[in-house]
PDB file of C-alpha atoms and ligand atoms in Angstrom:
ATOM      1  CA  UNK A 197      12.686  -5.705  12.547  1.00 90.00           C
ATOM      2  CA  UNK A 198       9.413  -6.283  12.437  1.00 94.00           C
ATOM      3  CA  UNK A 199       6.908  -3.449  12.675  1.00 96.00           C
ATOM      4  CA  UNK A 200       3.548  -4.766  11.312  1.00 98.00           C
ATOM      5  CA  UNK A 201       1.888  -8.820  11.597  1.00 97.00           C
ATOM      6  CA  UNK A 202      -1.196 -10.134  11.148  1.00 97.00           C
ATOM      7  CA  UNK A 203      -1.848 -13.138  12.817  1.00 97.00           C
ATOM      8  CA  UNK A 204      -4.329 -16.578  12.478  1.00 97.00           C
ATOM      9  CA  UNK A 205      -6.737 -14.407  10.244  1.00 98.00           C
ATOM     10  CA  UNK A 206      -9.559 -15.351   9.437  1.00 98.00           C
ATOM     11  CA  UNK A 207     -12.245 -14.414   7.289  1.00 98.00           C
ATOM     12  CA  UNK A 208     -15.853 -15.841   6.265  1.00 97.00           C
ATOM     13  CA  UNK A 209     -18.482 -13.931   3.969  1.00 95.00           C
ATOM     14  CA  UNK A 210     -22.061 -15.283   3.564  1.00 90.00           C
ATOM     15  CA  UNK A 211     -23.628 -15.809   0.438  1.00 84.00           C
ATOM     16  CA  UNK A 212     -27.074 -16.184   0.990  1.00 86.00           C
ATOM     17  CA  UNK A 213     -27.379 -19.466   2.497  1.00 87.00           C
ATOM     18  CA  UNK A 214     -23.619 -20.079   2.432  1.00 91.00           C
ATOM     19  CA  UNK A 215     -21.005 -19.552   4.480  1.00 92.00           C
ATOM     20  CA  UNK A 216     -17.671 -19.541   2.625  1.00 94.00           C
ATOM     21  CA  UNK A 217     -14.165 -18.653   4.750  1.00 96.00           C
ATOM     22  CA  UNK A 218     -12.145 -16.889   2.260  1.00 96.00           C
ATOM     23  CA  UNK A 219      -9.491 -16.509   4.747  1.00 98.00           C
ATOM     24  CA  UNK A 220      -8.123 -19.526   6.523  1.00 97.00           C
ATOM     25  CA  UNK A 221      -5.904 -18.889   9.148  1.00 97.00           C
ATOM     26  CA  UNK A 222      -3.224 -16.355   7.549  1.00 97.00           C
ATOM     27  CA  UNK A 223       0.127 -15.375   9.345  1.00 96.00           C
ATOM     28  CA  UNK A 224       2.604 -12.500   7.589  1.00 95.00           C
ATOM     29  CA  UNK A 225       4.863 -10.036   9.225  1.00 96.00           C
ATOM     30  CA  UNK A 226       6.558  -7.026   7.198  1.00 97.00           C
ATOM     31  CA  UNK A 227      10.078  -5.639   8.419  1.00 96.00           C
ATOM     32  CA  UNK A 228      10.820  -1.980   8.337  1.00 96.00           C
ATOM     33  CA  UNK A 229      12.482  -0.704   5.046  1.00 96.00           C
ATOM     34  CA  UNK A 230      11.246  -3.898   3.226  1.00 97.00           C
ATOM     35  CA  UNK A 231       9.031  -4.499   0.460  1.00 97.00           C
ATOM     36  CA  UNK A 232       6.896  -7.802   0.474  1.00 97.00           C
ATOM     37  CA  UNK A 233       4.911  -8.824  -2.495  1.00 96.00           C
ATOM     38  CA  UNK A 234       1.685 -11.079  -2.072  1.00 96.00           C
ATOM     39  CA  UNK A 235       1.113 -13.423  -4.882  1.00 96.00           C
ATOM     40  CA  UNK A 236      -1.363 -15.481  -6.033  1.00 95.00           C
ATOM     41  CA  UNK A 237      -4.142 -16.751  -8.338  1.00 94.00           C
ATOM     42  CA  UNK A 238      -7.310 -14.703  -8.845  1.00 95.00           C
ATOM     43  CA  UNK A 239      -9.636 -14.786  -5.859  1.00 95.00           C
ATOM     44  CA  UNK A 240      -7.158 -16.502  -3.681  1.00 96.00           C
ATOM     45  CA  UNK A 241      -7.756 -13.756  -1.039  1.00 96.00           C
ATOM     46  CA  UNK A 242      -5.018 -11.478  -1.574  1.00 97.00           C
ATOM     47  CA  UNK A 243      -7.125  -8.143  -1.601  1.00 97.00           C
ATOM     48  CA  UNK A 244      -9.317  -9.476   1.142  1.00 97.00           C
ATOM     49  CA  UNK A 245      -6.163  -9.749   3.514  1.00 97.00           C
ATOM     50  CA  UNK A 246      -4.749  -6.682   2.345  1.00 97.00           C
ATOM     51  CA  UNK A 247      -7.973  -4.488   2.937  1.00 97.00           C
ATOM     52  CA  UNK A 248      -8.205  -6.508   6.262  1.00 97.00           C
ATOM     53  CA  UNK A 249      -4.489  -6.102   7.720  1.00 97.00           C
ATOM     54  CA  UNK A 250      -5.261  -2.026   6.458  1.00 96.00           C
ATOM     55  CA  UNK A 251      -8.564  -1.950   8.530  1.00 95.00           C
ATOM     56  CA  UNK A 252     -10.347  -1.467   5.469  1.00 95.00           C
ATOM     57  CA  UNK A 253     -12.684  -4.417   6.723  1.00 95.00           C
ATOM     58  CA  UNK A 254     -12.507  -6.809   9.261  1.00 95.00           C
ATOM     59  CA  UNK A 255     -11.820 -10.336   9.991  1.00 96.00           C
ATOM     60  CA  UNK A 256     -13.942 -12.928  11.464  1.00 97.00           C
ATOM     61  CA  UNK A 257     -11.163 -13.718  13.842  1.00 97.00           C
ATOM     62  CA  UNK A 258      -7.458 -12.883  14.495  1.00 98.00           C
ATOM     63  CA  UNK A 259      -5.133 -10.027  15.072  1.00 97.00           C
ATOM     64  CA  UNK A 260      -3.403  -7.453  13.998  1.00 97.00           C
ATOM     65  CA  UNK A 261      -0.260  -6.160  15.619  1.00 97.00           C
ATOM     66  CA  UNK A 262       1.178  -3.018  14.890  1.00 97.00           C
ATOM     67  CA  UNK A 263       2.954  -0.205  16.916  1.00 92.00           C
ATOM     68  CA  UNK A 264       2.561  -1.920  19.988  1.00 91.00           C
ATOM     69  CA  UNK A 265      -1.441  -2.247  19.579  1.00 94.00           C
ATOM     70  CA  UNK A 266      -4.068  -4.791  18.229  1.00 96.00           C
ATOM     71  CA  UNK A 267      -5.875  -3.459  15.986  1.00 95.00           C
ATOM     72  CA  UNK A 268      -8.679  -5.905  15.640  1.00 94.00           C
ATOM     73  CA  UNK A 269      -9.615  -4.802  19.311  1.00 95.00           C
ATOM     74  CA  UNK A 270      -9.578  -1.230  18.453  1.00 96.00           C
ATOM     75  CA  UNK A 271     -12.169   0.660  17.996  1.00 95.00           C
ATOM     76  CA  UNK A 272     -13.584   1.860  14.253  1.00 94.00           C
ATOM     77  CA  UNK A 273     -12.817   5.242  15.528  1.00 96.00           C
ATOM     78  CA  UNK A 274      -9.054   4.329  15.998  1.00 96.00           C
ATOM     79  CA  UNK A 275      -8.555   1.916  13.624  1.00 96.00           C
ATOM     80  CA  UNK A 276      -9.749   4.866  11.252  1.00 96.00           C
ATOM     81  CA  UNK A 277      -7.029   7.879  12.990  1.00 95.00           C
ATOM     82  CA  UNK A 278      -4.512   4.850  12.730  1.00 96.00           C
ATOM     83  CA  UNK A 279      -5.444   4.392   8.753  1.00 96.00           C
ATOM     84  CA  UNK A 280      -5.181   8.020   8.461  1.00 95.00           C
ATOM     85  CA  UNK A 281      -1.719   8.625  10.181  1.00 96.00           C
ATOM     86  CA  UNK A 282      -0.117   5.583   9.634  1.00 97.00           C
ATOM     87  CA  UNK A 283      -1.101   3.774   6.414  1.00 98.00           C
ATOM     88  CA  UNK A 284      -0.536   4.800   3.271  1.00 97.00           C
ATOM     89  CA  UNK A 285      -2.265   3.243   0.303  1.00 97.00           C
ATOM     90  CA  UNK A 286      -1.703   2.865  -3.553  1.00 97.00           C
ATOM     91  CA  UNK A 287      -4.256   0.828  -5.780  1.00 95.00           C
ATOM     92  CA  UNK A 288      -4.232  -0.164  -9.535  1.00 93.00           C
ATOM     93  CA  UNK A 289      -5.253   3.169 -11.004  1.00 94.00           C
ATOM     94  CA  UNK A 290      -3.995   6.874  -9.409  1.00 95.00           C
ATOM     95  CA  UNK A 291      -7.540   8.034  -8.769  1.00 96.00           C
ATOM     96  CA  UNK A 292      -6.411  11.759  -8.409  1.00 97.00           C
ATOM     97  CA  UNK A 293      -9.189  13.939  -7.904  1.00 97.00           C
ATOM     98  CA  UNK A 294      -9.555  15.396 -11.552  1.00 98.00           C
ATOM     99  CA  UNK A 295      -9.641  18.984 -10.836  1.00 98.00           C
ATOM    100  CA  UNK A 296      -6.571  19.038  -8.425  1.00 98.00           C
ATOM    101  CA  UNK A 297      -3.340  19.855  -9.102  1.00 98.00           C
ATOM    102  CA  UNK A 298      -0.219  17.798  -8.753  1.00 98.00           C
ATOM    103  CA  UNK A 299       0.381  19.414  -5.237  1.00 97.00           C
ATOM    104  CA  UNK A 300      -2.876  20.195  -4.029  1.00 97.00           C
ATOM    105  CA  UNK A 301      -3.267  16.596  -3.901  1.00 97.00           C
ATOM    106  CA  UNK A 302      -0.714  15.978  -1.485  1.00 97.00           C
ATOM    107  CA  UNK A 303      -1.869  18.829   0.401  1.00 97.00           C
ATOM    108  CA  UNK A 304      -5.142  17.599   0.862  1.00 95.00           C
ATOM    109  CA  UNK A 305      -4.046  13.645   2.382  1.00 95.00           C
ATOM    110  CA  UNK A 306      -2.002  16.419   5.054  1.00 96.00           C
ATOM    111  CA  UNK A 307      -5.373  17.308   6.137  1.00 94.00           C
ATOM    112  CA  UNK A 308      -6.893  14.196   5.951  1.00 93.00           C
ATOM    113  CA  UNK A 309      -4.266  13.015   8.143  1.00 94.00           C
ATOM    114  CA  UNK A 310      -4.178  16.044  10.156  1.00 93.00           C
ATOM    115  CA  UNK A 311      -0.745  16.958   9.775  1.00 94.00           C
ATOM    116  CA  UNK A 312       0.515  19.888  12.524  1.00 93.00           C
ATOM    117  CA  UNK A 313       2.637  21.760   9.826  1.00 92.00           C
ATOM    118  CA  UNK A 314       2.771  25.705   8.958  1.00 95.00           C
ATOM    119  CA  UNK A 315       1.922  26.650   5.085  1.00 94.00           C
ATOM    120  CA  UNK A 316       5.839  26.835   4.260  1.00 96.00           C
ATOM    121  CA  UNK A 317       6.675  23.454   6.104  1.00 96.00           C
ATOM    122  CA  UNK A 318       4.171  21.622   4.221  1.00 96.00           C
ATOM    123  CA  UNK A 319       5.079  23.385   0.765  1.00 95.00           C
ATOM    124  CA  UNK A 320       8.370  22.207   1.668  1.00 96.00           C
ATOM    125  CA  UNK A 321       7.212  18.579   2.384  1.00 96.00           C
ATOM    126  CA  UNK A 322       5.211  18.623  -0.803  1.00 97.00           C
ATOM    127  CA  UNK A 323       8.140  19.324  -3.118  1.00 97.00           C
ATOM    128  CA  UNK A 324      10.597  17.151  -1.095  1.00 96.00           C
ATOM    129  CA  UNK A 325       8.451  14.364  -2.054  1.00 96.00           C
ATOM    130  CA  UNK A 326       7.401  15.549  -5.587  1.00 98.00           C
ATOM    131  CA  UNK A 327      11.634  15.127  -6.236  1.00 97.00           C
ATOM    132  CA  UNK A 328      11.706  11.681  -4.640  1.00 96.00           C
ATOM    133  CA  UNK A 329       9.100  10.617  -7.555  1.00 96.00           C
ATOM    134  CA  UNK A 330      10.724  12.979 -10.159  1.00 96.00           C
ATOM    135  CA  UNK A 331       7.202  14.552 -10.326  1.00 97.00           C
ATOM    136  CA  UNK A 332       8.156  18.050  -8.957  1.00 97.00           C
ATOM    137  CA  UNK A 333       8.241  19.870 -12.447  1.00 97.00           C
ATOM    138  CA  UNK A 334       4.861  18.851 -12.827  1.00 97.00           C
ATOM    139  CA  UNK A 335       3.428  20.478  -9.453  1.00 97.00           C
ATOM    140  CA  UNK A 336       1.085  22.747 -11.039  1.00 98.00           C
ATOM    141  CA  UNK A 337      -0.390  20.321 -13.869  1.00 98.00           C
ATOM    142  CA  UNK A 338      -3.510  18.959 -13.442  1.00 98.00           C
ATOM    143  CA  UNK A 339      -4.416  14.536 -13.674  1.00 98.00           C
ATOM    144  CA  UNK A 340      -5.629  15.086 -17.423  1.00 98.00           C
ATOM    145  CA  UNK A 341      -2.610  15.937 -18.455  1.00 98.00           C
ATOM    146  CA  UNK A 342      -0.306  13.237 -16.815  1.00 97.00           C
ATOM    147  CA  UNK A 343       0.745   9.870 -18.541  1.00 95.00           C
ATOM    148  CA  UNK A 344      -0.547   6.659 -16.360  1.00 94.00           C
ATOM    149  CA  UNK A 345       3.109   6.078 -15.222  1.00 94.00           C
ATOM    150  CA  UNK A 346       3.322   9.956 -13.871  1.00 96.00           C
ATOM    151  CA  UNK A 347      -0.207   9.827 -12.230  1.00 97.00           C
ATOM    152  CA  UNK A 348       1.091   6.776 -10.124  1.00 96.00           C
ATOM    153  CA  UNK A 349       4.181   8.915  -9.369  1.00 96.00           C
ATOM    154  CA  UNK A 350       1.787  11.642  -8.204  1.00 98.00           C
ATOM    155  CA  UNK A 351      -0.459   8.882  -6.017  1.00 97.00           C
ATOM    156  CA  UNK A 352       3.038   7.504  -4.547  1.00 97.00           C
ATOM    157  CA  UNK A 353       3.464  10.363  -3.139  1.00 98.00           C
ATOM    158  CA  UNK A 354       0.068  11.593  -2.067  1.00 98.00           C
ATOM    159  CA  UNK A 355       0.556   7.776  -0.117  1.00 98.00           C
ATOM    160  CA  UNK A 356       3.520   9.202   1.789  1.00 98.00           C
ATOM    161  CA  UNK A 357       2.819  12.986   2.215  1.00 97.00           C
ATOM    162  CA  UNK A 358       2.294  11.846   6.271  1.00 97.00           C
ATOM    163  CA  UNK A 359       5.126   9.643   6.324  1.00 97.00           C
ATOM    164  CA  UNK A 360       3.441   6.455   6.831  1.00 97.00           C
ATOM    165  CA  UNK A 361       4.660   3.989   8.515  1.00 98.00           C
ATOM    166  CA  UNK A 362       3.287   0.893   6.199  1.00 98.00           C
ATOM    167  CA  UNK A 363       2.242   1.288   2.642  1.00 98.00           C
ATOM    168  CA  UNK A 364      -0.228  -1.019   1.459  1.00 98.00           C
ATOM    169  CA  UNK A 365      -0.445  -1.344  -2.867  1.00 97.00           C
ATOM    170  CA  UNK A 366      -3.015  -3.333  -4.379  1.00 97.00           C
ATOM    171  CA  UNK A 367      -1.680  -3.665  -7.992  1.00 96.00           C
ATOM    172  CA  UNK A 368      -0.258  -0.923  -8.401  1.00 95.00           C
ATOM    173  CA  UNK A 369       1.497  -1.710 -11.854  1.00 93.00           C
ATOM    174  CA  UNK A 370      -1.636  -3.521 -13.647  1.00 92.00           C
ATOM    175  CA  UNK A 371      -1.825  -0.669 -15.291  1.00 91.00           C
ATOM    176  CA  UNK A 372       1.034   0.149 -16.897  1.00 91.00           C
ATOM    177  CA  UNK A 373       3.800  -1.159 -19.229  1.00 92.00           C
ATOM    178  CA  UNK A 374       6.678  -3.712 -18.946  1.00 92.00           C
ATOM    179  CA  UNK A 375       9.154  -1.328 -18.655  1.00 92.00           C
ATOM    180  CA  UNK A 376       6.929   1.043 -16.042  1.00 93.00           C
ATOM    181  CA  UNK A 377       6.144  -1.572 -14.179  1.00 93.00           C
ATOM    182  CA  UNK A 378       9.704  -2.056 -13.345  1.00 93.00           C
ATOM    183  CA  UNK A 379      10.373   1.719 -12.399  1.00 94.00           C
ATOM    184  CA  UNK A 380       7.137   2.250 -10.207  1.00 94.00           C
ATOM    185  CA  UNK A 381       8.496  -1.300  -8.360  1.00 95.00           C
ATOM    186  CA  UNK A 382      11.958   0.227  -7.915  1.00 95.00           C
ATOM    187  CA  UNK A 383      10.989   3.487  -6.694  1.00 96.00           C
ATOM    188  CA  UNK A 384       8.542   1.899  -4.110  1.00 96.00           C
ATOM    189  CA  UNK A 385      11.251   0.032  -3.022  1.00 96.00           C
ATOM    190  CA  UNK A 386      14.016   2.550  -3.101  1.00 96.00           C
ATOM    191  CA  UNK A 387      11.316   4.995  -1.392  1.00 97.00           C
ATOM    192  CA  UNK A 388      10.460   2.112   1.311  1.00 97.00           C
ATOM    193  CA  UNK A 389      14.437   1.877   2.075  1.00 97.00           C
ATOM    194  CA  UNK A 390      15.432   5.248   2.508  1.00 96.00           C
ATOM    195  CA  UNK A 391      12.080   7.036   4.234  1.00 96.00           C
ATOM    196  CA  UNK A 392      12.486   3.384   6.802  1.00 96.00           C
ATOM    197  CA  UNK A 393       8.647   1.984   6.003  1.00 97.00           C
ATOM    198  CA  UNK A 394       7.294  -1.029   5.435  1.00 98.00           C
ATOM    199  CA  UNK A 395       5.512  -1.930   2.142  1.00 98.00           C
ATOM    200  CA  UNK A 396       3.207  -5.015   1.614  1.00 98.00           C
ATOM    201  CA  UNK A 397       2.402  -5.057  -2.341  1.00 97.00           C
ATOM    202  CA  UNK A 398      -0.640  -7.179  -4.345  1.00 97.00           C
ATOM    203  CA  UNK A 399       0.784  -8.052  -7.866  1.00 94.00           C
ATOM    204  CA  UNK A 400       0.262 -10.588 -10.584  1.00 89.00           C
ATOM    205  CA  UNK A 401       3.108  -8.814 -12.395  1.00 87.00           C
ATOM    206  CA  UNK A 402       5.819 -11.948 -11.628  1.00 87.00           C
ATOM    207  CA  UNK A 403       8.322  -9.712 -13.696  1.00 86.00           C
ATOM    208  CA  UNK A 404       8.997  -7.042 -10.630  1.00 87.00           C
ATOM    209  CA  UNK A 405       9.137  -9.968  -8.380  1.00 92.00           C
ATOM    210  CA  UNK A 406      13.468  -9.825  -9.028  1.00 91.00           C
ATOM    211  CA  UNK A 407      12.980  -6.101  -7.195  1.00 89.00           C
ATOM    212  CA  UNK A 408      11.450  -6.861  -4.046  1.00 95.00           C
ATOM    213  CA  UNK A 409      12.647  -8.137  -1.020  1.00 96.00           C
ATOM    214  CA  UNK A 410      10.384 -11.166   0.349  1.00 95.00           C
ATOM    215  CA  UNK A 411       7.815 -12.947  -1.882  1.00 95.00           C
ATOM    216  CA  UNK A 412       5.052 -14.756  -0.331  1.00 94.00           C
ATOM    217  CA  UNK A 413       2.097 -16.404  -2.054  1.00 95.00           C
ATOM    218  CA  UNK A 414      -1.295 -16.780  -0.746  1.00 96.00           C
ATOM    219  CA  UNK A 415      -3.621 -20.066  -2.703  1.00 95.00           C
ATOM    220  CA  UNK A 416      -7.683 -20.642  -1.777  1.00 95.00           C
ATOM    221  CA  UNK A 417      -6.957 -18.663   1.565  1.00 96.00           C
ATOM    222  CA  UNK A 418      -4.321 -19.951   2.508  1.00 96.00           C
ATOM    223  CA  UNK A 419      -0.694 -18.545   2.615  1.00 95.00           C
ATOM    224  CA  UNK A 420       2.000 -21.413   0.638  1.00 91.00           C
ATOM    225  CA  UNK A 421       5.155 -22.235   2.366  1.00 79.00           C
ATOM    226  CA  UNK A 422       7.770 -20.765  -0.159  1.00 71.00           C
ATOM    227  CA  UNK A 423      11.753 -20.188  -0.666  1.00 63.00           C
ATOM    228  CA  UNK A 424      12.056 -16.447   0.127  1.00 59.00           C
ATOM    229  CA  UNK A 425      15.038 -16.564  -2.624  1.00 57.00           C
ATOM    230  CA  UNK A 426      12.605 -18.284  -4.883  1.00 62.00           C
ATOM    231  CA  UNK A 427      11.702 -15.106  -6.741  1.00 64.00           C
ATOM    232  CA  UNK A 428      14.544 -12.451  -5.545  1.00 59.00           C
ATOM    233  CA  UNK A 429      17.879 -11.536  -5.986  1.00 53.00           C
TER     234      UNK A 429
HETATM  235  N1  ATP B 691     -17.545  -8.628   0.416  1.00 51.32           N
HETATM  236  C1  ATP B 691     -17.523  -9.863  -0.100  1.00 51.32           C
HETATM  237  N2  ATP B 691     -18.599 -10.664  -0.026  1.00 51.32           N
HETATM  238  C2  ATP B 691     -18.566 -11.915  -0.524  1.00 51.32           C
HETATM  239  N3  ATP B 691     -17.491 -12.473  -1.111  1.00 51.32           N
HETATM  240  C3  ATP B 691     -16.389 -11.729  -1.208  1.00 51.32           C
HETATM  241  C4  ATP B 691     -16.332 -10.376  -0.723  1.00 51.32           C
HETATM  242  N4  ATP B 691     -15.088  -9.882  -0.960  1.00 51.32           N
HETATM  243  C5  ATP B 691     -14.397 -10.869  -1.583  1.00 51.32           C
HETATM  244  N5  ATP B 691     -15.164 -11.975  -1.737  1.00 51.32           N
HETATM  245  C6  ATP B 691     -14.754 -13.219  -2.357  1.00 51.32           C
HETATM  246  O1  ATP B 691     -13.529 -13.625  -1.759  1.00 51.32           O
HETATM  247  C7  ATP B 691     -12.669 -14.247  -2.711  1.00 51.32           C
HETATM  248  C8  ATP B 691     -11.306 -13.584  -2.673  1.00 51.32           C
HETATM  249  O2  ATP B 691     -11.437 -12.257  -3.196  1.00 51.32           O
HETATM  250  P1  ATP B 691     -10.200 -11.253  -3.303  1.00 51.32           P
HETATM  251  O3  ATP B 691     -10.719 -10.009  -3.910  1.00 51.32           O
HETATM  252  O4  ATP B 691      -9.536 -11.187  -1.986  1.00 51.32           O
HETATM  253  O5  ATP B 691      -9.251 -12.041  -4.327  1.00 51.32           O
HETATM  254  P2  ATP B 691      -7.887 -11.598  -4.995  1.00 51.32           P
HETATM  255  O6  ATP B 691      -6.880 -12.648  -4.664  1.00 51.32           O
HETATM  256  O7  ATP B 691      -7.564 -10.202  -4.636  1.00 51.32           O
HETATM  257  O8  ATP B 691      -8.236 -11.702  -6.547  1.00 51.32           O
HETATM  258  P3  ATP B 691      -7.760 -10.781  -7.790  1.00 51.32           P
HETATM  259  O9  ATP B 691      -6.356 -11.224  -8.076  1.00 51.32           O
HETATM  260  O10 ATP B 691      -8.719 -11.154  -8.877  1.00 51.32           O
HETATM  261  O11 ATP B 691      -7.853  -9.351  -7.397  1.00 51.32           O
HETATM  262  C9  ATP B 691     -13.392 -14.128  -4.048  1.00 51.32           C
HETATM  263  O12 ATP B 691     -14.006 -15.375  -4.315  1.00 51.32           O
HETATM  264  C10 ATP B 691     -14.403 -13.052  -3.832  1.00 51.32           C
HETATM  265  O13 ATP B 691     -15.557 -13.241  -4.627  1.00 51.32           O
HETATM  266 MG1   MG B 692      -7.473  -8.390  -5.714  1.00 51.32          MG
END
């Protein structure tokens, strides 16, 4: 089913003078409990739509459907309580706040996202999700002392304290090893099967491409017409 599309986008940015669309007319949809990786050469757009379809910035023209609304007539207010509620987001490194710990990370997106819960709900939230990224025995340790691998574990799950309905990742496996990248990719899509979101992933990494479910690939702004199977199982 899809629960999230963005629609003829559009997007132009001025340099000086020059007026350069960056965006040129992109369509994608993401279906709930499926991963979709966006491919593509350096500076084809891919961040740009991705920052864009999050309401991170906004397009010259074109829509964005989602939960029965358009975002792109919202306004910034909204957009920004449907960011904080809805969206989750991972990027290329953690960026935990140094001197929180594991938890209190995760604690603080449930305020940020204004999450109704008592003190013993949310503690019980917390560690739920601190299991589903094996990061639970490390609750009380603080970023300095986590390995990259385990601080993207951590800043999974600060993504989906609020149970998001879509995740956006820009790159979230530059950083890591072969054999890392491969984990974080399965857990994000073991995580976006069984919690029922949707995931829309940046990557260059064409190695976890075998581990998601729909590959599409984005070139000079526009998105290429491609085999789904090309890439996956
Ligand atoms: N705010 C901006 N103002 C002007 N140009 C921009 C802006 N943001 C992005 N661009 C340009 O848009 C193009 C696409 O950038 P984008 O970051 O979306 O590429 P990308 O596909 O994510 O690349 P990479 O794989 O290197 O991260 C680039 O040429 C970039 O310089
Ligand atoms: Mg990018």
């Amino acid at each position: 089913m899809t629960v999230f599309s963005v629609n003829d986008i559009r997007k132009t940015f001025s340099n000086g003078e020059v007026e350069e669309e960056i965006l040129k007319g992109v369509h994608l949809s993401l279906q709930e409990g499926e991963l979709t990786a966006l491919i593509g050469a350096s500076g084809s757009g891919k961040s740009t739509l991705l920052t864009i379809a999050a309401g991170l910035q906004t397009a010259t023209s074109g829509n964005i459907l989602f939960d029965g609304r358009n975002l792109s007539t919202l306004s910034a207010n909204k957009v920004r309580d449907v960011r904080a509620t809805q969206f989750g987001f991972v990027f290329q490194f953690a960026h935990l706040v140094p001197f929180l710990t594991v938890e209190e990370q995760l604690l603080l997106m449930l305020d940020v996202a204004e999450v109704k819960q008592s003190k013993k709900e949310r503690a019980a939230n917390v560690q739920k999700l601190l299991q589903l990224v094996e990061m639970d025995h490390r609750k009380d340790a603080y970023p300095s002392t986590l390995s990259g691998g385990e601080k993207q574990r951590v800043a999974i799950a600060r993504a989906l304290i609020h149970k998001p309905k879509i995740l956006f990742a820009d790159e979230p496996t530059a950083s890591l090893d072969s054999k890392k990248s491969k984990q974080i990719i399965t857990l994000l899509h073991n995580l976006t099967k069984t919690l029922h979101f949707s995931t829309l992933i940046v990557t260059h990494d064409e190695e976890v491409l075998p581990f998601v479910d729909h590959v599409i690939k984005m070139q000079d702004g526009v998105i290429l017409p491609t085999k789904d199977d090309m890439y996956t199982k």
